[in-house]
mmCIF file of C-alpha atoms in Angstrom:
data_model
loop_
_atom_site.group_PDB
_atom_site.id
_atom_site.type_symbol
_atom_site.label_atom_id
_atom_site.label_comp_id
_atom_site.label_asym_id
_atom_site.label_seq_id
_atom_site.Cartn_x
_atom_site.Cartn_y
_atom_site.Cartn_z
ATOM 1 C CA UNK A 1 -75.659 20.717 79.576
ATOM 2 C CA UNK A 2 -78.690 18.415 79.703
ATOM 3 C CA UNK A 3 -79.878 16.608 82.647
ATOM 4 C CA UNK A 4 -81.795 13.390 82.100
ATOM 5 C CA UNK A 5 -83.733 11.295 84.670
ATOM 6 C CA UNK A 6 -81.329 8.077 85.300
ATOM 7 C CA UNK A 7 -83.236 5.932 87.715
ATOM 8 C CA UNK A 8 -84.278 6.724 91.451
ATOM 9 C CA UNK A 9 -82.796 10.058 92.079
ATOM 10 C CA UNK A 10 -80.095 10.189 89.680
ATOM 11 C CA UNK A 11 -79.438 12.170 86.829
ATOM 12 C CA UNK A 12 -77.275 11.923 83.965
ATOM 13 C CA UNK A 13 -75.288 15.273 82.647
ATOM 14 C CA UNK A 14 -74.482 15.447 78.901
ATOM 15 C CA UNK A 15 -72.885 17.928 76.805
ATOM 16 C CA UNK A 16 -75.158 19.834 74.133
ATOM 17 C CA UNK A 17 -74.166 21.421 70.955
ATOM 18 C CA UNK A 18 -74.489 24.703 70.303
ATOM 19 C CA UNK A 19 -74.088 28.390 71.545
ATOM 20 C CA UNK A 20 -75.719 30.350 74.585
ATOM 21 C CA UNK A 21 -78.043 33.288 73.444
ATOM 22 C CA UNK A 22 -76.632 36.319 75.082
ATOM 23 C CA UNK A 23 -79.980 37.936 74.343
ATOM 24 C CA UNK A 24 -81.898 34.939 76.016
ATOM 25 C CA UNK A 25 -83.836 36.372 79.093
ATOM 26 C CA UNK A 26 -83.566 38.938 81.711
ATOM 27 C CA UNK A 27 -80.596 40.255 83.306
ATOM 28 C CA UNK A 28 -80.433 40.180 86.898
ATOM 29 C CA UNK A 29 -79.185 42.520 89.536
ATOM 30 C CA UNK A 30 -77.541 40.691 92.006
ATOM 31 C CA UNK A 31 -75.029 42.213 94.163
ATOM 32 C CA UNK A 32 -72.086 40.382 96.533
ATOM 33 C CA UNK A 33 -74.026 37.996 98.285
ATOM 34 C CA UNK A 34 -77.304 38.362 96.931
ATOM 35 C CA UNK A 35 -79.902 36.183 95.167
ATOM 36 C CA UNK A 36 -83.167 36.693 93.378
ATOM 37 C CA UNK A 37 -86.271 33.655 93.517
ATOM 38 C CA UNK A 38 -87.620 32.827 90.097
ATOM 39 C CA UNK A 39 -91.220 30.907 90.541
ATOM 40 C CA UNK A 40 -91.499 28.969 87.321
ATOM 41 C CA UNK A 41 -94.550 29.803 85.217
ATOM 42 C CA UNK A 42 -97.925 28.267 84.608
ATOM 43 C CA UNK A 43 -97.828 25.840 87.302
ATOM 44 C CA UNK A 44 -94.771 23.862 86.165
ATOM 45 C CA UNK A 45 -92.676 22.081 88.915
ATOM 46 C CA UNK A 46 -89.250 20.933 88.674
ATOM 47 C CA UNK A 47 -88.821 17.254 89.847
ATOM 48 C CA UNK A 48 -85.163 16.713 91.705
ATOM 49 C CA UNK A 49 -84.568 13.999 94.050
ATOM 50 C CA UNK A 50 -87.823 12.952 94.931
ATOM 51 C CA UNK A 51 -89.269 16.562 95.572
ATOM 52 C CA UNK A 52 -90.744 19.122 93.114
ATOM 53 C CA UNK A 53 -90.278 22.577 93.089
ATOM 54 C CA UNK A 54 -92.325 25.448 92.204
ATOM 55 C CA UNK A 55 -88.955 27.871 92.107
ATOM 56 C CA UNK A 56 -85.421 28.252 92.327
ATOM 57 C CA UNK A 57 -83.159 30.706 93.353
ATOM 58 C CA UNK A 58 -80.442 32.208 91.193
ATOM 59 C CA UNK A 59 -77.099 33.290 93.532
ATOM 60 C CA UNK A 60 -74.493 35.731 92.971
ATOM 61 C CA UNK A 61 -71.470 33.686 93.349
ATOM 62 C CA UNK A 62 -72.669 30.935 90.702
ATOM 63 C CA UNK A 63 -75.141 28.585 91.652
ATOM 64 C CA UNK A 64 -78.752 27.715 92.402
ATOM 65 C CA UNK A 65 -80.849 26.767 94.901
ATOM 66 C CA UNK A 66 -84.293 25.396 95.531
ATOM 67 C CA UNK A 67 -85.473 26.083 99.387
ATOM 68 C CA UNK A 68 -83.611 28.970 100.111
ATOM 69 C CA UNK A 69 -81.169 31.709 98.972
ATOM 70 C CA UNK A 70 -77.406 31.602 99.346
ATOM 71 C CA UNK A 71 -76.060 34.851 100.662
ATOM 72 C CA UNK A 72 -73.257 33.288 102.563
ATOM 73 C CA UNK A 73 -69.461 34.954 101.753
ATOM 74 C CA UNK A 74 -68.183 32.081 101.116
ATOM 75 C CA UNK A 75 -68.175 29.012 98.935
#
């Protein structure tokens, strides 16, 4: 998936072609529950809805996060 700026806090999700490197990256060890932060590197920060972000953090039950980590047990 691609996201593309699409005016004023919107983005626009498109479909890309191709194949996800299973070799891309780092494995992480989450367990039930858990999450890891990932700062991004040399100074980049990710614009989203009017606020950029230095990190983001990667969950164990499938999703991400930007101010804090989800280690709620549910969805």
């Amino acid at each position: 998936m691609r996201a593309s700026p699409a005016g004023t806090g919107a983005y626009k999700l498109s479909r890309q072609p191709g194949k996800i490197n299973q070799n891309f990256g780092a494995r992480l060890p989450l367990t039930d529950d858990d999450f890891r932060e990932i700062p991004f590197s040399e100074g980049f920060q990710f614009p989203f809805f009017g606020t950029s972000y230095k990190s983001v953090f990667i969950n164990s039950d499938g999703n991400i996060t930007f101010t804090q980590g989800d280690a709620e047990h549910t969805a």
